[in-house]
Structure formats: C-alpha cells, structure tokens
mmCIF file of C-alpha atoms in Angstrom:
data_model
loop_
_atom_site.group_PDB
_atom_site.id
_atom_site.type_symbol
_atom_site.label_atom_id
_atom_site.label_comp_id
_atom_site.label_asym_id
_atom_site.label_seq_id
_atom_site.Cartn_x
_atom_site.Cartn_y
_atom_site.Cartn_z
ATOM 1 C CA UNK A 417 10.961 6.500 -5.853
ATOM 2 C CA UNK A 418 12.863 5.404 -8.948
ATOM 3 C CA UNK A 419 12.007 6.033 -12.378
ATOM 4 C CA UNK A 420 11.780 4.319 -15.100
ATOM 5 C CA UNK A 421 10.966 6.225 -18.717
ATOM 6 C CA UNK A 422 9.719 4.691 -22.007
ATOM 7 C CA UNK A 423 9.667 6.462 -24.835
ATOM 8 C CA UNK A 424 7.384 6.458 -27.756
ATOM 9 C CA UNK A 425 4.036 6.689 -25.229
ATOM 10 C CA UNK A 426 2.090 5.973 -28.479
ATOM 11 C CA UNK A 427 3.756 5.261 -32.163
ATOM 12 C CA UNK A 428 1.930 4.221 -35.385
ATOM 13 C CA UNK A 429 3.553 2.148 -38.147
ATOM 14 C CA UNK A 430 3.162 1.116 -41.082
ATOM 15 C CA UNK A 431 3.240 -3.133 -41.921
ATOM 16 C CA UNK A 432 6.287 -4.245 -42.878
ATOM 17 C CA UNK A 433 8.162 -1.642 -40.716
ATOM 18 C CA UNK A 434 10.219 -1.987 -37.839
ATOM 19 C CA UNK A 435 9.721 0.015 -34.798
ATOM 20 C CA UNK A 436 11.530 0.624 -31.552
ATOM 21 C CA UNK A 437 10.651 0.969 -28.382
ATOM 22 C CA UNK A 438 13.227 2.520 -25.249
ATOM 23 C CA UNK A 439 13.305 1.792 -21.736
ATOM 24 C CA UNK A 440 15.373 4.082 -19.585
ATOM 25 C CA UNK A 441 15.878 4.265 -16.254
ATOM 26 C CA UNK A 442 16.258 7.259 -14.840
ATOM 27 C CA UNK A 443 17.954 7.544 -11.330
ATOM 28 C CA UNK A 444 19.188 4.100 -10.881
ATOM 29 C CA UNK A 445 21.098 1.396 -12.684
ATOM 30 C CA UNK A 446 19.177 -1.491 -13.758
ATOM 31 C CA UNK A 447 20.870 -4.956 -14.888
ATOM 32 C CA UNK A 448 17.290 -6.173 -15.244
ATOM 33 C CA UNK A 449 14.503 -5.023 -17.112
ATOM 34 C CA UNK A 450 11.484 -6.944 -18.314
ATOM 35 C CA UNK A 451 9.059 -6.322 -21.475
ATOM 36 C CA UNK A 452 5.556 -6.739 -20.823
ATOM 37 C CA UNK A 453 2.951 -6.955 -23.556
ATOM 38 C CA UNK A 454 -0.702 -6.280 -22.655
ATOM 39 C CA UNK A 455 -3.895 -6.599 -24.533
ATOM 40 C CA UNK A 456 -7.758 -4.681 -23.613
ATOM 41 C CA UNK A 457 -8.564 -5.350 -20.405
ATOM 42 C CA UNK A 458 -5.981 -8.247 -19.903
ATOM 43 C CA UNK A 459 -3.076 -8.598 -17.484
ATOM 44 C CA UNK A 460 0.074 -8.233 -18.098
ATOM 45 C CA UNK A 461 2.003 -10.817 -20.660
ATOM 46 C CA UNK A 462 6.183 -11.551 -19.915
ATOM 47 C CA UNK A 463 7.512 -11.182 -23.122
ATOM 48 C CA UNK A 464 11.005 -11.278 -21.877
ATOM 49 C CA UNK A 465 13.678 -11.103 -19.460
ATOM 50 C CA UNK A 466 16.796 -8.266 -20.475
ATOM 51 C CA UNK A 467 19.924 -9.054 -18.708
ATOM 52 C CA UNK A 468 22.568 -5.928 -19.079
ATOM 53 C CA UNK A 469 25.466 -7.366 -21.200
ATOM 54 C CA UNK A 470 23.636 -10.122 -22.379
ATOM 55 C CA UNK A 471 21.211 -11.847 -24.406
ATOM 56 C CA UNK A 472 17.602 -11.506 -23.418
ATOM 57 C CA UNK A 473 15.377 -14.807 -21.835
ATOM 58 C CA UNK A 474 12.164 -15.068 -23.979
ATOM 59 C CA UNK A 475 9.295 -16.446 -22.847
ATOM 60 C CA UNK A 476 7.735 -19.585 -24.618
ATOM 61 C CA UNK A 477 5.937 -18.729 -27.768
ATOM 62 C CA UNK A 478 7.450 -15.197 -28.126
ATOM 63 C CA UNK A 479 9.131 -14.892 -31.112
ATOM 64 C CA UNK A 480 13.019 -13.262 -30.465
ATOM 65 C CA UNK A 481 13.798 -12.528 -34.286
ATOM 66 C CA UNK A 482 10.777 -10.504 -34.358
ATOM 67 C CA UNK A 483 10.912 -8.693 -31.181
ATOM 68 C CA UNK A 484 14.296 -7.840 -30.851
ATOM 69 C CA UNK A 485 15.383 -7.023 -26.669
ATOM 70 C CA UNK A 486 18.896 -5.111 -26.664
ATOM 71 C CA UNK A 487 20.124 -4.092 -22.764
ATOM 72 C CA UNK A 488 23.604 -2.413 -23.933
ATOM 73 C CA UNK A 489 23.867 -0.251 -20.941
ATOM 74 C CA UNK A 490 22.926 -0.024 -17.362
ATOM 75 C CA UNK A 491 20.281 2.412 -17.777
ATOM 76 C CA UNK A 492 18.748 1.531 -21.381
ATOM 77 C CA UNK A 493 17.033 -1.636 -22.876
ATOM 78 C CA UNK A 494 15.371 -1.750 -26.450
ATOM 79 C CA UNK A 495 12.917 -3.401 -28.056
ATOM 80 C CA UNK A 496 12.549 -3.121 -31.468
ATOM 81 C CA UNK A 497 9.194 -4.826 -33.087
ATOM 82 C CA UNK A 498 10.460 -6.359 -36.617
ATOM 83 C CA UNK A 499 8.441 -6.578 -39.268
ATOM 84 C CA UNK A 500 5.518 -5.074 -37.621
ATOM 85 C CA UNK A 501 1.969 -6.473 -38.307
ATOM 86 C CA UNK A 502 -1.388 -5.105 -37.419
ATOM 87 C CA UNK A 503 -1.536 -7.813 -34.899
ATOM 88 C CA UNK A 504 1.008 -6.685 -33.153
ATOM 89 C CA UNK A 505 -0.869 -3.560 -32.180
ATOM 90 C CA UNK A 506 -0.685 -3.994 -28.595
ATOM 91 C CA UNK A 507 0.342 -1.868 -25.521
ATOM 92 C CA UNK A 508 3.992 -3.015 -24.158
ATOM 93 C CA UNK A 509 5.439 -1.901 -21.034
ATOM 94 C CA UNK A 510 9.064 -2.319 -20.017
ATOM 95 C CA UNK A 511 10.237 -2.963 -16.195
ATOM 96 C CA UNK A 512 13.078 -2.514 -14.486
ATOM 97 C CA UNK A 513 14.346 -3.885 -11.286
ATOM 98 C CA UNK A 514 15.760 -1.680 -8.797
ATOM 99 C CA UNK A 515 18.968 -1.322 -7.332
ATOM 100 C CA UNK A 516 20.303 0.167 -4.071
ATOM 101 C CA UNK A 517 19.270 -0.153 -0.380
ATOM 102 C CA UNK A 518 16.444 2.193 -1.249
ATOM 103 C CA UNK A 519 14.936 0.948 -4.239
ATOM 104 C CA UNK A 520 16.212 -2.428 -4.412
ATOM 105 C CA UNK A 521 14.593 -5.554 -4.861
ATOM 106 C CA UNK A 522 11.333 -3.263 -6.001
ATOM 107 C CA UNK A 523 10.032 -3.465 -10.046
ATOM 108 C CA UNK A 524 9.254 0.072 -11.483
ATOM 109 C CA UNK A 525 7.458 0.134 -15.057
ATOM 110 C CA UNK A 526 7.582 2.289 -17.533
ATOM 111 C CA UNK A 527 4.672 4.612 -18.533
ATOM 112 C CA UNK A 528 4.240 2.255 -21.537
ATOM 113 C CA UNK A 529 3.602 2.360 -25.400
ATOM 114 C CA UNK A 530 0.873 2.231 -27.859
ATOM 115 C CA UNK A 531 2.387 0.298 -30.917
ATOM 116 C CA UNK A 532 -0.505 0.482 -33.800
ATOM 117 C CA UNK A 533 0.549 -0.939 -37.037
ATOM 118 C CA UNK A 534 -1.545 0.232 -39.813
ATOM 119 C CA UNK B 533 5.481 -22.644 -9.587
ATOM 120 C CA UNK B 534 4.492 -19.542 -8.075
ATOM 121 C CA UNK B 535 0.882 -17.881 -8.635
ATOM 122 C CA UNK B 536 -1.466 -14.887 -8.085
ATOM 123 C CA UNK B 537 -5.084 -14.787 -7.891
ATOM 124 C CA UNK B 538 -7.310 -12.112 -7.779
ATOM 125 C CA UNK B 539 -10.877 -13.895 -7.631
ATOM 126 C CA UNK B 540 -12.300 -10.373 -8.158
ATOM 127 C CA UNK B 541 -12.565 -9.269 -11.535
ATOM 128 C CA UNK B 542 -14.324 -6.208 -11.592
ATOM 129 C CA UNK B 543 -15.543 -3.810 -8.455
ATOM 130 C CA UNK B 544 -17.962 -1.446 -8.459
ATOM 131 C CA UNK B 545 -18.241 0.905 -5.492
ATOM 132 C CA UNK B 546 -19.704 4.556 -5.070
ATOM 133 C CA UNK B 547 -17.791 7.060 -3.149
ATOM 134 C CA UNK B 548 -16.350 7.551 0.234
ATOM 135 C CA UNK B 549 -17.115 3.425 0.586
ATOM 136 C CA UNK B 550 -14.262 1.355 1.543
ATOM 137 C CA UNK B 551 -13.252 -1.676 -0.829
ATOM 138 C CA UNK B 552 -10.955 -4.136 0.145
ATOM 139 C CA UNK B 553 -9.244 -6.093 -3.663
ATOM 140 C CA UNK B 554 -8.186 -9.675 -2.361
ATOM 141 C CA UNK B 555 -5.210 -10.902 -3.533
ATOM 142 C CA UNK B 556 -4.399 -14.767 -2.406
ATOM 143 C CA UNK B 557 -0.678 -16.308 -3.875
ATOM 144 C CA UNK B 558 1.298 -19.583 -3.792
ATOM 145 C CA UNK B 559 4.915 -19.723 -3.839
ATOM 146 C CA UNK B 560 7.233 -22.645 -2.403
ATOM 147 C CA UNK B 561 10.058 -20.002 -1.764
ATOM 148 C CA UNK B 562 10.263 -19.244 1.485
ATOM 149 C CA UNK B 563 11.559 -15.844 1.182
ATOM 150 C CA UNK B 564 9.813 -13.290 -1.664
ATOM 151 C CA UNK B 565 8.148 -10.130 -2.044
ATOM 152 C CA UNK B 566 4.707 -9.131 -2.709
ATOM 153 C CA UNK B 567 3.459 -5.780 -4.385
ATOM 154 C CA UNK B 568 0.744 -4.055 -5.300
ATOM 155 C CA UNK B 569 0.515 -1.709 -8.552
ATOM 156 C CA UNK B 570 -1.955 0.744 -9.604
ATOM 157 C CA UNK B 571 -2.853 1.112 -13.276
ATOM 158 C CA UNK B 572 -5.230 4.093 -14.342
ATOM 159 C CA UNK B 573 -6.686 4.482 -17.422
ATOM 160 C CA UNK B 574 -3.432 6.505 -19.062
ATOM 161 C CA UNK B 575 -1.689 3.197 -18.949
ATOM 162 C CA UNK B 576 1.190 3.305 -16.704
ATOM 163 C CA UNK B 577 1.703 0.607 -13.545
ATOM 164 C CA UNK B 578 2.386 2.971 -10.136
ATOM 165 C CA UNK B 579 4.212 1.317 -7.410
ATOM 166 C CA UNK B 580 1.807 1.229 -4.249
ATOM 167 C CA UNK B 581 3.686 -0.882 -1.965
ATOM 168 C CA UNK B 582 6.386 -3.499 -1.472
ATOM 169 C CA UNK B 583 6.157 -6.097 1.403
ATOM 170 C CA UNK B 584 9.269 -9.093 2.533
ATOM 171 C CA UNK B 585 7.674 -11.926 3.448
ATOM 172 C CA UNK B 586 9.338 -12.033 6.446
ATOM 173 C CA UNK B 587 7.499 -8.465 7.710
ATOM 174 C CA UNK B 588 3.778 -9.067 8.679
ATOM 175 C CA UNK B 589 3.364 -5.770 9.624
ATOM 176 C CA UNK B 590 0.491 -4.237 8.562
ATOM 177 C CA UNK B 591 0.755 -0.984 6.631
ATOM 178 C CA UNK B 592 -1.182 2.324 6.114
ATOM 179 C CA UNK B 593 -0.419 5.001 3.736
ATOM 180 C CA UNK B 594 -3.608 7.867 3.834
ATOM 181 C CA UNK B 595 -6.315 5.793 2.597
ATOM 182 C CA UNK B 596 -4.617 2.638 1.613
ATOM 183 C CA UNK B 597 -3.915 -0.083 3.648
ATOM 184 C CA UNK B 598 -2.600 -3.374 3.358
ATOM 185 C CA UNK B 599 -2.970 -6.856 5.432
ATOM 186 C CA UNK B 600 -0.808 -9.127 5.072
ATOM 187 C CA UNK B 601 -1.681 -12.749 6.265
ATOM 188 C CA UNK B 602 0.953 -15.626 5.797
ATOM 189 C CA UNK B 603 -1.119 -17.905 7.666
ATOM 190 C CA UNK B 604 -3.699 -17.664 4.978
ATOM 191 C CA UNK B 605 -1.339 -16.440 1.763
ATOM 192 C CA UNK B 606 -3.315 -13.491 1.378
ATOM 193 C CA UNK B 607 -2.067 -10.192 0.582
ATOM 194 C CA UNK B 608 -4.992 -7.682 0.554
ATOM 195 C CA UNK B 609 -5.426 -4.228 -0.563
ATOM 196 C CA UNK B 610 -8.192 -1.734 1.413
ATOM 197 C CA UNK B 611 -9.205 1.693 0.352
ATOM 198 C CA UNK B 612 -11.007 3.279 2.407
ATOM 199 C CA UNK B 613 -13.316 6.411 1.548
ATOM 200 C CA UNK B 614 -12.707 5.712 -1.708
ATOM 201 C CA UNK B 615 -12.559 8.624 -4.574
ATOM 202 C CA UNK B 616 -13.100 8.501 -8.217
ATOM 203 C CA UNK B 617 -9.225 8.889 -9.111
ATOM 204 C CA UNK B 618 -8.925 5.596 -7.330
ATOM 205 C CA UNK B 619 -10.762 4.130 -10.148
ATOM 206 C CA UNK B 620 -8.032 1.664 -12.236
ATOM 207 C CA UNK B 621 -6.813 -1.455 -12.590
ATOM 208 C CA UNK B 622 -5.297 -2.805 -9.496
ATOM 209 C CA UNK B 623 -2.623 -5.962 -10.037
ATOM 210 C CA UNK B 624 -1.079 -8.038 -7.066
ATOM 211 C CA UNK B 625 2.670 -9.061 -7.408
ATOM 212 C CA UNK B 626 4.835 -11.354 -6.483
ATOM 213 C CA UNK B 627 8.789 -12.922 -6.862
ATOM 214 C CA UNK B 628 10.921 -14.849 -5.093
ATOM 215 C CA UNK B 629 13.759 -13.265 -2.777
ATOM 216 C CA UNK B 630 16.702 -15.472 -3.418
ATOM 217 C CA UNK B 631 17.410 -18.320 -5.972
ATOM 218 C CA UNK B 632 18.420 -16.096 -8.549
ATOM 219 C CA UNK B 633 15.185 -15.652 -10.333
ATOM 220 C CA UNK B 634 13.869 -12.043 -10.427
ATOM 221 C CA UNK B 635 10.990 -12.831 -13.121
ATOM 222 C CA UNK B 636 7.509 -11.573 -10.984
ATOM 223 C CA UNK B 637 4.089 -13.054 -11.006
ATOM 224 C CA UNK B 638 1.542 -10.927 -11.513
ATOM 225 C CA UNK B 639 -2.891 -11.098 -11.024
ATOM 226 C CA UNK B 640 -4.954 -10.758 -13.896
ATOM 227 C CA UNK B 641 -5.808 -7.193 -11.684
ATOM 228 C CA UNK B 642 -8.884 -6.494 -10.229
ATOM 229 C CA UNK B 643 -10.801 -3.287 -12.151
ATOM 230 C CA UNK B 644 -12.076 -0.963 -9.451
ATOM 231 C CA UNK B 645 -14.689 1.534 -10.474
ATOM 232 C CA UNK B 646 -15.791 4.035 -7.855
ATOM 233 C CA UNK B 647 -18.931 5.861 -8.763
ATOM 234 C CA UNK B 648 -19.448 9.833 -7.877
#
C-alpha cells in the first residue's frame, strides 16, 4: 500500500516558538493531504484541507495564521505551529489521498506527531 | 451532511472471542466510500479496508471481516479469535465519491481491548 511519512514522531518546544511539522508521501503523488489534530482518547479533529499549489481550506474555528498548512509539491505538505503554546500540545496527524488505479480514492495517514510545548 | 456513528465506545473482550465494532453512517451521496482504520497505541491510523458503495460484497482478510449492509447503512467490522495486538482504537470512515469533495467523516472510534 502507499505510504505516507511524517516527520518529527514526537518534538518538544519551547512557548513562543514555532515548530514544523512534514508530511511526505512516499510512493505516490498526493494533491490532497489533510491535517488532523487529536486529543486523549478523542477522535480525530479536521484541522484542514491542503490543496497542492494552493492555499489550504481551514476548518471553522482553526486559526490559519497560527497553524500555517504549505503543500508546495506533490509529495510534501507542512504545517508549521506559530507561536506555540502549551495548549497546543496535542498529537496531529497528516493524510494524504491517494492517487493511481491502485491506491486511488483511499486516505493513508501519517504515523503522526507529538507536539509538547513546554 | 454526512455522519459516522460508532454507538460503541469501549470493548472489552478476552482472547480467541470474536467482536464485531458497529459502525452505522448517513450520507445523501449516492456514490462514496467507507473505511475502516486501525489505531494502536504508538499512534499511527493503518488502513484496514476500503469499500465503493456500489460493492456489497462481503470481505475477509485472515481474521477480519467486514459486512456491509446498504439496506441498513451499516458498515461493520468482525474479528474473530481475537489476539491482544488487536487491541486499539478502531475508527469507521467515510467520503463521498464524486462532487468534488474529498474531506472524510470519521467515528469517534470504538477502543477494543482484548484481554490475555
């Protein structure tokens, strides 16, 4: 099956700090990836919607100044967590939708990352 | 709108019992997909299955297998002989086929804890 590759698994920060966050995939080109945000024991959250080539959908009551979505290529989106606060501590996984005759039409995540601000 | 609900919140089995998760959607699309995804405690959603709306077919992969029931917009998920690696979080998917919107709905996941 496809994969998809985030990278930091788990980062800390400091408050006040920006971090990022990469979503790759691996074996297949993805003009779609989502960024998922999930809390303890909760499902997952839609943060946003990452178009290749253009500016990212938010969902209402995410902030987009503060968590920044960039899908430059085909195979990489970003999200970079501005101004990090302890409350943004959180696990976030990215998604990507698949492409081919194989793959296609299926959502593969990412392995995820621990973001603790400190 | 579209919408997934898994009634079960939390299942507690001991070993080598079968467990069927429920998983029960609405949707007014008349095409979509349904999935199922596996999330263990390490934190990463596996890919378990994918099914078109348009494919009843039941499926069976080892010890997993899936009925699917448009009559009753149920989509559910059976282990059978279940082990203690199957214990995770299990969330049902779904998103429409056409219209241009890829943006899935997912279950708040069913927690499956199998016993030794």
């Amino acid at each position: 099956g496809a994969v998809v590759s985030q990278h930091p698994s788990r980062v800390i920060c400091k408050s006040g700090t920006s971090v990022k966050i990469e979503c790759r995939s691996l074996d297949f080109q993805a003009t779609t990836m989502f960024w998922y945000r999930q809390f303890p024991k909760k499902s997952l959250m839609l943060m946003a919607t990452s178009n290749e080539g253009s500016k990212a959908t938010y969902e209402q009551g995410v902030e987009k100044d503060k968590f920044l979505i960039n899908h430059a290529s085909l195979t990489l989106s970003t999200l970079t967590v501005t101004s990090a606060h302890p409350e943004d501590s959180s696990f976030y996984i990215c998604s990507a939708l698949g492409s081919g005759q194989v793959e296609g039409n299926t959502i593969y995540f990412g392995e995820g990352s621990w973001l603790t601000v400190v | 709108a579209q919408k997934v609900t898994q009634a079960q919140t939390e299942i507690s089995v001991v070993e080598k019992e079968d467990v069927t998760l429920d998983c029960v959607y609405e949707t007014r699309d008349t095409t979509y997909y349904l999935f199922w995804y596996k999330q263990p405690p390490s934190g990463e959603l596996v890919f378990l299955i994918r099914r078109n709306s348009f494919d009843e077919q039941n499926e069976i992969s080892g010890r997993y297998s899936w009925n699917f029931q448009k009559s009753t917009s149920s989509f559910n998920f059976t282990i059978t002989a279940s082990q203690v690696v199957d214990s995770a979080v299990y969330f049902c998917a779904l998103r429409p086929a056409s219209g241009g919107s890829y943006i899935p709905t997912f279950g708040r996941g069913t927690s499956l804890i199998v016993h030794p």
